[in-house]
């Protein structure tokens, strides 16, 4: 719990500080006087004033945002000798640059964080696939258990090497959301002759990147050996004589090609609501043994059918690869990933707006805090990746054309640039109210989703 709170506060502090620093830095560069640079709202916990610029720097009690207060004739009287330093007296291009700098700073931060992640590198499951479920896109395309995915080609783009299972999962997700065809170069082994398969992603019933989406695609996980990793004492497997290290050859005569497939075969035994003794053929110390295992029935959750279990841990360790990029490649990959994530975020927002994607995709501070704690517990690389993802979301969200956000102000400046006049006070007030209503609605949906996700 403490780790979750600390990692969440640190994440907010970094993201808010960078966002407001973008506004602050460009304002100073444009010759605008900055009165206050605040991280957080409410009562100041720590503050100091620069003797050189007169700017007050504040860390406040409520770390859910921040602001940069600039000299502005619309907010307070400005002395004649400082009128040229007021924000409202700056040319349109300067005001637009100052407003856009906050979200842009978040996107630049994401690029930097993802570049650092690429430079540090991390161990990931190799792109060797478990048996895709029957009827899934990968199964229809001819992908089999144990196939290695070596290269991918999206749309009209050139072939690219697949570095890991995560890399493959991301390529499939982006291709599906963008509506582009995808080709895979796969091989039955690392040294086997490759073959090309085409994925018909247009047949997907839904394109939200969740577990159901990946199951439709057929990408359920990395290949693992159908070995018994451990056995729970007193459970069905233990009573039947199954032992740790047993390599399962078949279940009721059906070959077990990998750990995930075997686990799914066991679970499906309970779909009818009753279980019967099952014949397992296992290899142990070079000998073939036939065991009779009677699974237990477990009630399904959320209206799902019952599943069977044997109280054993199935599946060995998947093949792992160390993914690390050089200086330039890591930076360009960070830029590409930031662009793709930004594009995906906008597409998902658009799909939610027209009802093609569920509003359950909107997350609030409780879910973000939960992910912050989980990523921090997994290590620095995972936490930096989490920060990059949230920084991108913050940057994209603030560029939306809602009056209470930076994008709303940019919308006003676009109107001013096209018509040569400011938005009238009447319309500004109406749009402000509408913007507040939309933000409050989004916050309510996010909070509701948080409650269901964490405690539902």
CSV table of C-alpha atoms in Angstrom, one decimal:
chain,number,residue,atom,x,y,z
A,1,UNK,CA,0.0,0.0,0.0
A,2,UNK,CA,2.8,2.4,0.9
A,3,UNK,CA,4.6,1.6,-2.4
A,4,UNK,CA,1.4,2.3,-4.3
A,5,UNK,CA,0.9,5.7,-2.6
A,6,UNK,CA,4.5,6.8,-3.0
A,7,UNK,CA,4.9,5.6,-6.6
A,8,UNK,CA,1.6,7.4,-7.5
A,9,UNK,CA,2.6,10.7,-5.9
A,10,UNK,CA,6.0,10.5,-7.6
A,11,UNK,CA,4.4,9.8,-10.9
A,12,UNK,CA,1.9,12.7,-10.6
A,13,UNK,CA,4.7,15.0,-9.4
A,14,UNK,CA,6.9,14.3,-12.4
A,15,UNK,CA,4.1,14.5,-15.0
A,16,UNK,CA,2.7,17.7,-13.6
A,17,UNK,CA,6.1,19.3,-13.2
A,18,UNK,CA,7.0,18.5,-16.7
A,19,UNK,CA,3.7,19.7,-18.1
A,20,UNK,CA,3.8,23.0,-16.3
A,21,UNK,CA,7.5,23.4,-17.0
A,22,UNK,CA,6.6,23.3,-20.7
A,23,UNK,CA,4.2,26.3,-20.3
A,24,UNK,CA,6.7,28.1,-18.0
A,25,UNK,CA,9.8,27.6,-20.2
A,26,UNK,CA,8.1,28.8,-23.4
A,27,UNK,CA,6.4,31.7,-21.6
A,28,UNK,CA,9.8,32.9,-20.4
A,29,UNK,CA,11.3,32.5,-23.9
A,30,UNK,CA,8.5,34.6,-25.3
A,31,UNK,CA,9.2,37.4,-22.8
A,32,UNK,CA,6.1,36.8,-20.6
A,33,UNK,CA,6.5,37.5,-16.9
A,34,UNK,CA,5.6,34.4,-14.8
A,35,UNK,CA,4.2,35.1,-11.4
A,36,UNK,CA,3.8,31.6,-10.0
A,37,UNK,CA,4.8,28.1,-11.0
A,38,UNK,CA,2.8,25.7,-8.9
A,39,UNK,CA,2.8,21.9,-8.7
A,40,UNK,CA,-0.5,21.0,-7.0
A,41,UNK,CA,-3.4,23.1,-5.8
A,42,UNK,CA,-4.5,24.4,-2.5
A,43,UNK,CA,-2.3,25.3,0.5
A,44,UNK,CA,1.4,25.7,-0.3
A,45,UNK,CA,3.6,23.2,1.5
A,46,UNK,CA,6.8,24.6,0.2
A,47,UNK,CA,7.5,27.9,-1.7
A,48,UNK,CA,10.3,30.2,-2.6
A,49,UNK,CA,10.7,33.2,-4.8
A,50,UNK,CA,13.4,33.8,-7.4
A,51,UNK,CA,15.3,37.1,-6.8
A,52,UNK,CA,16.2,37.3,-10.5
A,53,UNK,CA,12.7,36.8,-12.1
A,54,UNK,CA,10.4,37.4,-9.2
A,55,UNK,CA,8.6,34.0,-10.0
A,56,UNK,CA,7.2,32.2,-7.0
A,57,UNK,CA,7.7,28.4,-7.1
A,58,UNK,CA,5.2,26.4,-5.1
A,59,UNK,CA,4.6,22.8,-4.1
A,60,UNK,CA,1.0,22.6,-2.9
A,61,UNK,CA,-1.0,20.1,-0.9
A,62,UNK,CA,-3.3,18.6,-3.5
A,63,UNK,CA,-1.1,16.9,-6.2
A,64,UNK,CA,-3.8,16.5,-8.8
A,65,UNK,CA,-2.7,19.2,-11.2
A,66,UNK,CA,-0.7,22.4,-11.4
A,67,UNK,CA,-0.6,25.8,-13.0
A,68,UNK,CA,1.6,28.6,-14.3
A,69,UNK,CA,0.2,32.0,-13.5
A,70,UNK,CA,1.4,34.7,-15.9
A,71,UNK,CA,1.1,38.5,-15.9
A,72,UNK,CA,-2.3,39.1,-17.6
A,73,UNK,CA,-4.4,42.3,-17.9
A,74,UNK,CA,-7.5,40.2,-17.9
A,75,UNK,CA,-6.8,38.9,-14.4
A,76,UNK,CA,-5.3,42.0,-12.6
A,77,UNK,CA,-4.2,45.5,-13.3
A,78,UNK,CA,-0.8,45.7,-15.0
A,79,UNK,CA,1.5,48.7,-14.6
A,80,UNK,CA,2.3,50.6,-17.9
A,81,UNK,CA,6.0,49.6,-17.8
A,82,UNK,CA,5.1,45.9,-17.6
A,83,UNK,CA,2.4,45.8,-20.3
A,84,UNK,CA,4.8,44.3,-22.8
A,85,UNK,CA,5.4,41.4,-20.4
A,86,UNK,CA,1.7,40.5,-20.1
A,87,UNK,CA,0.4,37.3,-21.7
A,88,UNK,CA,-2.6,38.8,-23.3
A,89,UNK,CA,-0.4,41.4,-25.2
A,90,UNK,CA,1.7,38.7,-26.9
A,91,UNK,CA,1.3,37.9,-30.6
A,92,UNK,CA,-1.0,35.0,-31.5
A,93,UNK,CA,1.8,32.6,-32.4
A,94,UNK,CA,3.5,33.2,-29.0
A,95,UNK,CA,0.3,32.6,-27.0
A,96,UNK,CA,-0.4,29.4,-29.0
A,97,UNK,CA,3.2,28.2,-28.4
A,98,UNK,CA,2.9,28.8,-24.7
A,99,UNK,CA,-0.4,26.9,-24.4
A,100,UNK,CA,0.8,24.0,-26.6
A,101,UNK,CA,4.1,23.7,-24.8
A,102,UNK,CA,2.6,21.8,-21.8
A,103,UNK,CA,1.1,18.9,-23.7
A,104,UNK,CA,4.1,18.8,-26.0
A,105,UNK,CA,6.4,18.6,-23.0
A,106,UNK,CA,4.5,15.5,-21.8
A,107,UNK,CA,5.0,13.9,-25.2
A,108,UNK,CA,8.7,14.7,-25.3
A,109,UNK,CA,9.0,13.2,-21.8
A,110,UNK,CA,7.4,10.0,-23.1
A,111,UNK,CA,9.9,9.8,-25.9
A,112,UNK,CA,12.8,10.3,-23.4
A,113,UNK,CA,11.4,7.7,-21.0
A,114,UNK,CA,10.8,5.1,-23.7
A,115,UNK,CA,14.3,5.7,-25.1
A,116,UNK,CA,15.8,5.1,-21.7
A,117,UNK,CA,13.7,1.9,-21.4
A,118,UNK,CA,15.1,0.8,-24.8
A,119,UNK,CA,18.6,1.6,-23.8
A,120,UNK,CA,18.3,-0.2,-20.5
A,121,UNK,CA,16.7,-3.2,-22.1
A,122,UNK,CA,14.7,-5.9,-20.5
A,123,UNK,CA,14.1,-9.7,-20.6
A,124,UNK,CA,10.9,-10.6,-22.5
A,125,UNK,CA,9.3,-13.8,-23.7
A,126,UNK,CA,10.4,-14.7,-27.2
A,127,UNK,CA,7.9,-14.7,-30.0
A,128,UNK,CA,7.3,-18.4,-29.9
A,129,UNK,CA,3.6,-19.0,-29.9
A,130,UNK,CA,1.3,-21.3,-27.9
A,131,UNK,CA,-1.3,-23.2,-29.8
A,132,UNK,CA,-3.9,-20.6,-31.0
A,133,UNK,CA,-7.5,-21.4,-30.0
A,134,UNK,CA,-9.7,-23.1,-32.6
A,135,UNK,CA,-11.4,-20.5,-34.9
A,136,UNK,CA,-9.0,-17.7,-34.0
A,137,UNK,CA,-7.4,-15.6,-36.7
A,138,UNK,CA,-3.9,-17.1,-36.1
A,139,UNK,CA,-5.3,-20.7,-36.2
A,140,UNK,CA,-7.2,-20.0,-39.4
A,141,UNK,CA,-4.1,-18.5,-40.9
A,142,UNK,CA,-2.2,-21.8,-40.2
A,143,UNK,CA,-0.1,-20.8,-37.2
A,144,UNK,CA,0.7,-23.8,-35.0
A,145,UNK,CA,1.9,-24.5,-31.5
A,146,UNK,CA,5.6,-23.7,-31.2
A,147,UNK,CA,5.9,-21.6,-34.3
A,148,UNK,CA,8.4,-18.8,-34.1
A,149,UNK,CA,7.4,-15.4,-35.5
A,150,UNK,CA,10.5,-13.9,-37.1
A,151,UNK,CA,9.3,-10.9,-39.1
A,152,UNK,CA,6.1,-8.8,-39.6
A,153,UNK,CA,4.9,-6.5,-42.4
A,154,UNK,CA,2.0,-4.1,-41.7
A,155,UNK,CA,0.1,-2.7,-44.6
A,156,UNK,CA,2.5,-1.5,-47.3
A,157,UNK,CA,5.4,-1.2,-44.9
A,158,UNK,CA,8.6,-3.1,-45.2
A,159,UNK,CA,9.3,-6.3,-43.2
A,160,UNK,CA,10.5,-5.7,-39.7
A,161,UNK,CA,12.2,-8.1,-37.3
A,162,UNK,CA,10.1,-9.3,-34.3
A,163,UNK,CA,12.1,-8.9,-31.2
A,164,UNK,CA,9.8,-10.4,-28.6
A,165,UNK,CA,6.2,-11.5,-27.9
A,166,UNK,CA,5.4,-8.0,-26.6
A,167,UNK,CA,6.6,-6.5,-29.9
A,168,UNK,CA,4.4,-8.9,-31.8
A,169,UNK,CA,1.4,-8.2,-29.6
A,170,UNK,CA,1.8,-4.4,-30.1
A,171,UNK,CA,2.1,-4.8,-33.9
A,172,UNK,CA,-1.1,-6.8,-34.1
A,173,UNK,CA,-3.0,-4.4,-31.8
A,174,UNK,CA,-2.0,-1.3,-33.9
A,175,UNK,CA,-2.7,-3.0,-37.2
A,176,UNK,CA,-6.2,-4.1,-36.0
A,177,UNK,CA,-7.1,-0.6,-34.7
A,178,UNK,CA,-5.7,1.1,-37.8
A,179,UNK,CA,-7.5,-1.3,-40.1
A,180,UNK,CA,-4.3,-2.4,-41.8
A,181,UNK,CA,-3.5,-5.9,-43.1
A,182,UNK,CA,-0.7,-7.8,-41.4
A,183,UNK,CA,1.6,-10.5,-42.6
A,184,UNK,CA,3.8,-12.7,-40.4
A,185,UNK,CA,6.9,-14.7,-41.3
A,186,UNK,CA,6.8,-17.8,-39.1
A,187,UNK,CA,8.9,-21.0,-38.8
A,188,UNK,CA,8.4,-24.2,-37.0
A,189,UNK,CA,11.9,-23.8,-35.5
A,190,UNK,CA,14.6,-21.2,-35.4
A,191,UNK,CA,16.5,-23.0,-38.2
A,192,UNK,CA,13.4,-24.2,-40.1
A,193,UNK,CA,12.4,-22.7,-43.4
A,194,UNK,CA,10.0,-19.7,-42.9
A,195,UNK,CA,6.6,-19.3,-44.4
A,196,UNK,CA,4.4,-16.3,-44.7
A,197,UNK,CA,0.9,-16.2,-43.3
A,198,UNK,CA,-1.7,-13.4,-43.7
A,199,UNK,CA,-3.9,-12.3,-40.9
A,200,UNK,CA,-7.5,-11.2,-41.7
A,201,UNK,CA,-7.9,-8.7,-38.9
A,202,UNK,CA,-11.0,-7.2,-40.5
A,203,UNK,CA,-13.0,-10.2,-39.2
A,204,UNK,CA,-12.5,-9.2,-35.6
A,205,UNK,CA,-15.8,-8.7,-33.8
A,206,UNK,CA,-14.3,-6.1,-31.5
A,207,UNK,CA,-11.0,-4.2,-31.7
A,208,UNK,CA,-10.4,-3.1,-28.1
A,209,UNK,CA,-7.0,-4.3,-27.0
A,210,UNK,CA,-8.1,-6.5,-24.1
A,211,UNK,CA,-7.9,-10.2,-23.2
A,212,UNK,CA,-11.0,-11.0,-25.3
A,213,UNK,CA,-9.4,-9.2,-28.3
A,214,UNK,CA,-6.2,-11.3,-28.0
A,215,UNK,CA,-8.2,-14.5,-27.7
A,216,UNK,CA,-10.0,-13.7,-30.9
A,217,UNK,CA,-6.6,-13.1,-32.6
A,218,UNK,CA,-5.3,-16.3,-31.1
A,219,UNK,CA,-2.3,-14.7,-29.3
A,220,UNK,CA,-2.9,-16.2,-25.9
A,221,UNK,CA,0.7,-16.4,-24.7
A,222,UNK,CA,4.2,-17.7,-25.3
A,223,UNK,CA,4.9,-21.4,-25.9
A,224,UNK,CA,5.8,-23.4,-22.8
A,225,UNK,CA,6.5,-27.1,-22.5
A,226,UNK,CA,3.5,-29.2,-21.2
A,227,UNK,CA,5.4,-30.0,-18.1
A,228,UNK,CA,4.1,-30.1,-14.5
A,229,UNK,CA,5.9,-27.4,-12.7
A,230,UNK,CA,4.5,-28.2,-9.2
A,231,UNK,CA,1.8,-30.2,-7.6
A,232,UNK,CA,-0.4,-29.1,-4.7
A,233,UNK,CA,-0.4,-31.7,-1.9
A,234,UNK,CA,-3.7,-33.5,-1.5
A,235,UNK,CA,-5.1,-32.2,-4.8
A,236,UNK,CA,-6.5,-34.3,-7.7
A,237,UNK,CA,-3.1,-34.5,-9.5
A,238,UNK,CA,-1.3,-35.4,-6.3
A,239,UNK,CA,-3.8,-38.2,-5.5
A,240,UNK,CA,-3.4,-39.6,-9.1
A,241,UNK,CA,0.4,-39.8,-8.7
A,242,UNK,CA,1.3,-36.8,-10.9
A,243,UNK,CA,4.7,-35.5,-9.9
A,244,UNK,CA,6.7,-32.3,-10.5
A,245,UNK,CA,8.7,-32.6,-13.7
A,246,UNK,CA,6.2,-34.9,-15.5
A,247,UNK,CA,6.0,-34.1,-19.2
A,248,UNK,CA,2.4,-34.6,-20.3
A,249,UNK,CA,2.2,-36.3,-23.6
A,250,UNK,CA,-1.6,-36.6,-24.0
A,251,UNK,CA,-4.9,-36.2,-22.2
A,252,UNK,CA,-7.5,-38.8,-23.1
A,253,UNK,CA,-5.6,-39.5,-26.3
A,254,UNK,CA,-5.4,-35.9,-27.4
A,255,UNK,CA,-1.7,-34.7,-27.7
A,256,UNK,CA,-0.6,-31.9,-25.5
A,257,UNK,CA,1.6,-29.6,-27.6
A,258,UNK,CA,2.2,-26.9,-25.0
A,259,UNK,CA,1.5,-25.8,-21.5
A,260,UNK,CA,-1.3,-23.3,-22.3
A,261,UNK,CA,-3.1,-25.7,-24.5
A,262,UNK,CA,-2.9,-28.4,-21.8
A,263,UNK,CA,-4.2,-26.0,-19.2
A,264,UNK,CA,-7.1,-25.0,-21.5
A,265,UNK,CA,-7.9,-28.7,-22.2
A,266,UNK,CA,-8.1,-29.3,-18.4
A,267,UNK,CA,-10.4,-26.3,-17.8
A,268,UNK,CA,-12.7,-27.3,-20.6
A,269,UNK,CA,-13.4,-30.6,-18.9
A,270,UNK,CA,-15.8,-28.8,-16.6
A,271,UNK,CA,-17.9,-27.1,-19.2
A,272,UNK,CA,-20.7,-29.7,-19.0
A,273,UNK,CA,-21.0,-29.2,-15.3
A,274,UNK,CA,-19.6,-32.6,-14.3
A,275,UNK,CA,-16.1,-34.2,-14.5
A,276,UNK,CA,-15.0,-37.8,-15.3
A,277,UNK,CA,-11.7,-39.6,-14.7
A,278,UNK,CA,-9.2,-38.6,-17.4
A,279,UNK,CA,-6.3,-40.7,-18.8
A,280,UNK,CA,-3.0,-38.8,-18.7
A,281,UNK,CA,0.1,-40.2,-20.5
A,282,UNK,CA,3.2,-38.6,-18.9
A,283,UNK,CA,6.9,-39.0,-19.5
A,284,UNK,CA,9.0,-39.4,-16.3
A,285,UNK,CA,12.7,-40.1,-16.2
A,286,UNK,CA,12.6,-41.5,-19.7
A,287,UNK,CA,9.6,-43.8,-19.0
A,288,UNK,CA,6.0,-43.5,-20.2
A,289,UNK,CA,3.3,-43.7,-17.5
A,290,UNK,CA,-0.4,-43.8,-17.7
A,291,UNK,CA,-2.3,-42.1,-14.9
A,292,UNK,CA,-6.0,-41.6,-14.1
A,293,UNK,CA,-6.7,-38.1,-12.9
A,294,UNK,CA,-10.2,-37.0,-11.8
A,295,UNK,CA,-10.4,-33.2,-11.8
A,296,UNK,CA,-12.3,-31.0,-9.4
A,297,UNK,CA,-15.1,-28.8,-10.5
A,298,UNK,CA,-14.8,-25.0,-9.9
A,299,UNK,CA,-17.8,-22.7,-10.3
A,300,UNK,CA,-17.4,-20.2,-13.1
A,301,UNK,CA,-17.3,-16.5,-12.4
A,302,UNK,CA,-19.7,-13.8,-13.7
A,303,UNK,CA,-22.0,-16.3,-15.3
A,304,UNK,CA,-19.4,-18.2,-17.1
A,305,UNK,CA,-19.5,-22.0,-17.3
A,306,UNK,CA,-17.8,-24.2,-14.7
A,307,UNK,CA,-14.1,-25.1,-15.1
A,308,UNK,CA,-12.1,-28.2,-14.0
A,309,UNK,CA,-8.9,-28.0,-12.1
A,310,UNK,CA,-6.3,-30.6,-10.9
A,311,UNK,CA,-4.4,-28.3,-8.4
A,312,UNK,CA,-1.1,-28.5,-10.3
A,313,UNK,CA,1.0,-25.7,-11.9
A,314,UNK,CA,1.2,-26.5,-15.6
A,315,UNK,CA,3.8,-25.2,-18.1
A,316,UNK,CA,7.5,-24.6,-18.0
A,317,UNK,CA,9.4,-21.3,-18.4
A,318,UNK,CA,9.0,-19.7,-21.8
A,319,UNK,CA,12.0,-18.9,-23.9
A,320,UNK,CA,13.3,-15.5,-23.0
A,321,UNK,CA,15.2,-12.8,-25.0
A,322,UNK,CA,17.1,-9.7,-23.9
A,323,UNK,CA,15.7,-6.8,-25.8
A,324,UNK,CA,18.1,-3.8,-25.8
A,325,UNK,CA,18.6,-1.1,-28.4
A,326,UNK,CA,21.5,1.2,-29.2
A,327,UNK,CA,21.6,4.9,-28.8
A,328,UNK,CA,20.0,6.0,-32.1
A,329,UNK,CA,17.7,3.0,-32.5
A,330,UNK,CA,16.5,3.3,-28.9
A,331,UNK,CA,15.6,7.0,-29.5
A,332,UNK,CA,13.9,6.5,-32.8
A,333,UNK,CA,11.9,3.5,-31.4
A,334,UNK,CA,10.8,5.8,-28.5
A,335,UNK,CA,9.6,8.4,-31.0
A,336,UNK,CA,7.8,5.8,-33.0
A,337,UNK,CA,6.1,4.2,-30.0
A,338,UNK,CA,5.0,7.6,-28.7
A,339,UNK,CA,3.5,8.4,-32.0
A,340,UNK,CA,1.7,5.1,-32.2
A,341,UNK,CA,0.4,5.3,-28.6
A,342,UNK,CA,-0.8,8.9,-29.2
A,343,UNK,CA,-2.6,7.8,-32.4
A,344,UNK,CA,-4.1,4.8,-30.7
A,345,UNK,CA,-5.3,7.0,-27.8
A,346,UNK,CA,-7.1,9.4,-30.2
A,347,UNK,CA,-8.6,6.5,-32.2
A,348,UNK,CA,-9.9,4.9,-29.1
A,349,UNK,CA,-11.4,8.2,-27.9
A,350,UNK,CA,-13.1,8.6,-31.3
A,351,UNK,CA,-14.4,5.1,-31.2
A,352,UNK,CA,-15.8,5.6,-27.7
A,353,UNK,CA,-17.5,8.9,-28.9
A,354,UNK,CA,-19.4,7.1,-31.7
A,355,UNK,CA,-20.1,4.0,-29.5
A,356,UNK,CA,-17.7,1.6,-31.2
A,357,UNK,CA,-15.6,1.1,-28.1
A,358,UNK,CA,-16.7,0.7,-24.5
A,359,UNK,CA,-16.4,3.6,-22.0
A,360,UNK,CA,-14.9,1.0,-19.6
A,361,UNK,CA,-11.6,1.9,-21.3
A,362,UNK,CA,-11.6,5.2,-19.4
A,363,UNK,CA,-9.4,4.9,-16.2
A,364,UNK,CA,-9.3,7.2,-13.2
A,365,UNK,CA,-6.8,8.0,-10.5
A,366,UNK,CA,-7.5,4.9,-8.5
A,367,UNK,CA,-6.7,2.6,-11.4
A,368,UNK,CA,-3.6,4.7,-12.2
A,369,UNK,CA,-2.5,4.5,-8.6
A,370,UNK,CA,-2.9,0.7,-8.7
A,371,UNK,CA,-0.9,0.4,-11.9
A,372,UNK,CA,1.8,2.7,-10.5
A,373,UNK,CA,2.3,0.5,-7.5
A,374,UNK,CA,2.3,-2.7,-9.5
A,375,UNK,CA,4.8,-1.4,-12.1
A,376,UNK,CA,7.0,0.0,-9.4
A,377,UNK,CA,7.1,-3.4,-7.7
A,378,UNK,CA,8.2,-5.0,-11.0
A,379,UNK,CA,11.2,-2.8,-11.4
A,380,UNK,CA,12.5,0.5,-12.8
A,381,UNK,CA,12.0,-0.4,-16.5
A,382,UNK,CA,8.3,-1.2,-15.9
A,383,UNK,CA,7.8,1.9,-13.9
A,384,UNK,CA,9.4,4.1,-16.5
A,385,UNK,CA,7.2,2.5,-19.2
A,386,UNK,CA,4.2,3.2,-17.0
A,387,UNK,CA,5.2,6.9,-16.7
A,388,UNK,CA,5.6,7.1,-20.4
A,389,UNK,CA,2.2,5.7,-21.1
A,390,UNK,CA,0.5,8.1,-18.6
A,391,UNK,CA,2.5,11.1,-19.9
A,392,UNK,CA,1.2,10.3,-23.4
A,393,UNK,CA,-2.3,10.1,-22.1
A,394,UNK,CA,-2.0,13.4,-20.3
A,395,UNK,CA,-0.5,15.1,-23.4
A,396,UNK,CA,-3.2,13.8,-25.7
A,397,UNK,CA,-6.0,14.6,-23.3
A,398,UNK,CA,-4.9,18.2,-22.9
A,399,UNK,CA,-4.8,18.7,-26.6
A,400,UNK,CA,-8.5,17.8,-26.9
A,401,UNK,CA,-10.6,20.9,-28.0
A,402,UNK,CA,-12.4,21.3,-24.7
A,403,UNK,CA,-12.4,24.9,-23.4
A,404,UNK,CA,-11.1,24.0,-19.9
A,405,UNK,CA,-8.0,22.2,-21.5
A,406,UNK,CA,-5.1,23.5,-23.4
A,407,UNK,CA,-6.6,22.2,-26.6
A,408,UNK,CA,-9.7,24.5,-25.9
A,409,UNK,CA,-7.5,27.6,-25.8
A,410,UNK,CA,-5.8,26.5,-29.0
A,411,UNK,CA,-9.2,26.2,-30.5
A,412,UNK,CA,-9.9,29.8,-29.6
A,413,UNK,CA,-6.6,30.9,-31.1
A,414,UNK,CA,-7.4,29.0,-34.3
A,415,UNK,CA,-10.7,31.0,-34.5
A,416,UNK,CA,-8.8,34.2,-33.8
A,417,UNK,CA,-6.3,33.4,-36.5
A,418,UNK,CA,-9.0,32.6,-39.1
A,419,UNK,CA,-11.4,35.4,-38.3
A,420,UNK,CA,-9.1,38.0,-36.9
A,421,UNK,CA,-11.2,38.5,-33.7
A,422,UNK,CA,-11.5,36.9,-30.3
A,423,UNK,CA,-14.3,34.5,-29.3
A,424,UNK,CA,-17.1,36.6,-27.8
A,425,UNK,CA,-17.5,36.6,-24.0
A,426,UNK,CA,-21.0,35.1,-24.4
A,427,UNK,CA,-19.7,32.1,-26.4
A,428,UNK,CA,-16.6,31.8,-24.3
A,429,UNK,CA,-18.8,31.4,-21.2
A,430,UNK,CA,-21.1,28.9,-22.9
A,431,UNK,CA,-18.2,26.8,-24.2
A,432,UNK,CA,-16.6,26.9,-20.8
A,433,UNK,CA,-19.7,25.5,-19.2
A,434,UNK,CA,-20.0,22.8,-21.8
A,435,UNK,CA,-16.3,21.9,-21.3
A,436,UNK,CA,-16.7,21.6,-17.6
A,437,UNK,CA,-19.7,19.4,-18.0
A,438,UNK,CA,-17.8,17.0,-20.4
A,439,UNK,CA,-14.8,16.9,-18.0
A,440,UNK,CA,-17.1,16.1,-15.0
A,441,UNK,CA,-18.9,13.4,-17.0
A,442,UNK,CA,-15.5,11.8,-18.0
A,443,UNK,CA,-14.4,12.0,-14.3
A,444,UNK,CA,-17.6,10.3,-13.2
A,445,UNK,CA,-17.3,7.5,-15.7
A,446,UNK,CA,-13.6,7.1,-14.8
A,447,UNK,CA,-14.4,6.9,-11.1
A,448,UNK,CA,-17.2,4.4,-11.7
A,449,UNK,CA,-14.8,2.2,-13.8
A,450,UNK,CA,-12.2,2.4,-11.1
A,451,UNK,CA,-14.7,1.1,-8.5
A,452,UNK,CA,-15.8,-1.8,-10.7
A,453,UNK,CA,-12.3,-2.6,-11.8
A,454,UNK,CA,-10.8,-2.7,-8.3
A,455,UNK,CA,-13.7,-3.8,-6.1
A,456,UNK,CA,-16.4,-5.1,-8.5
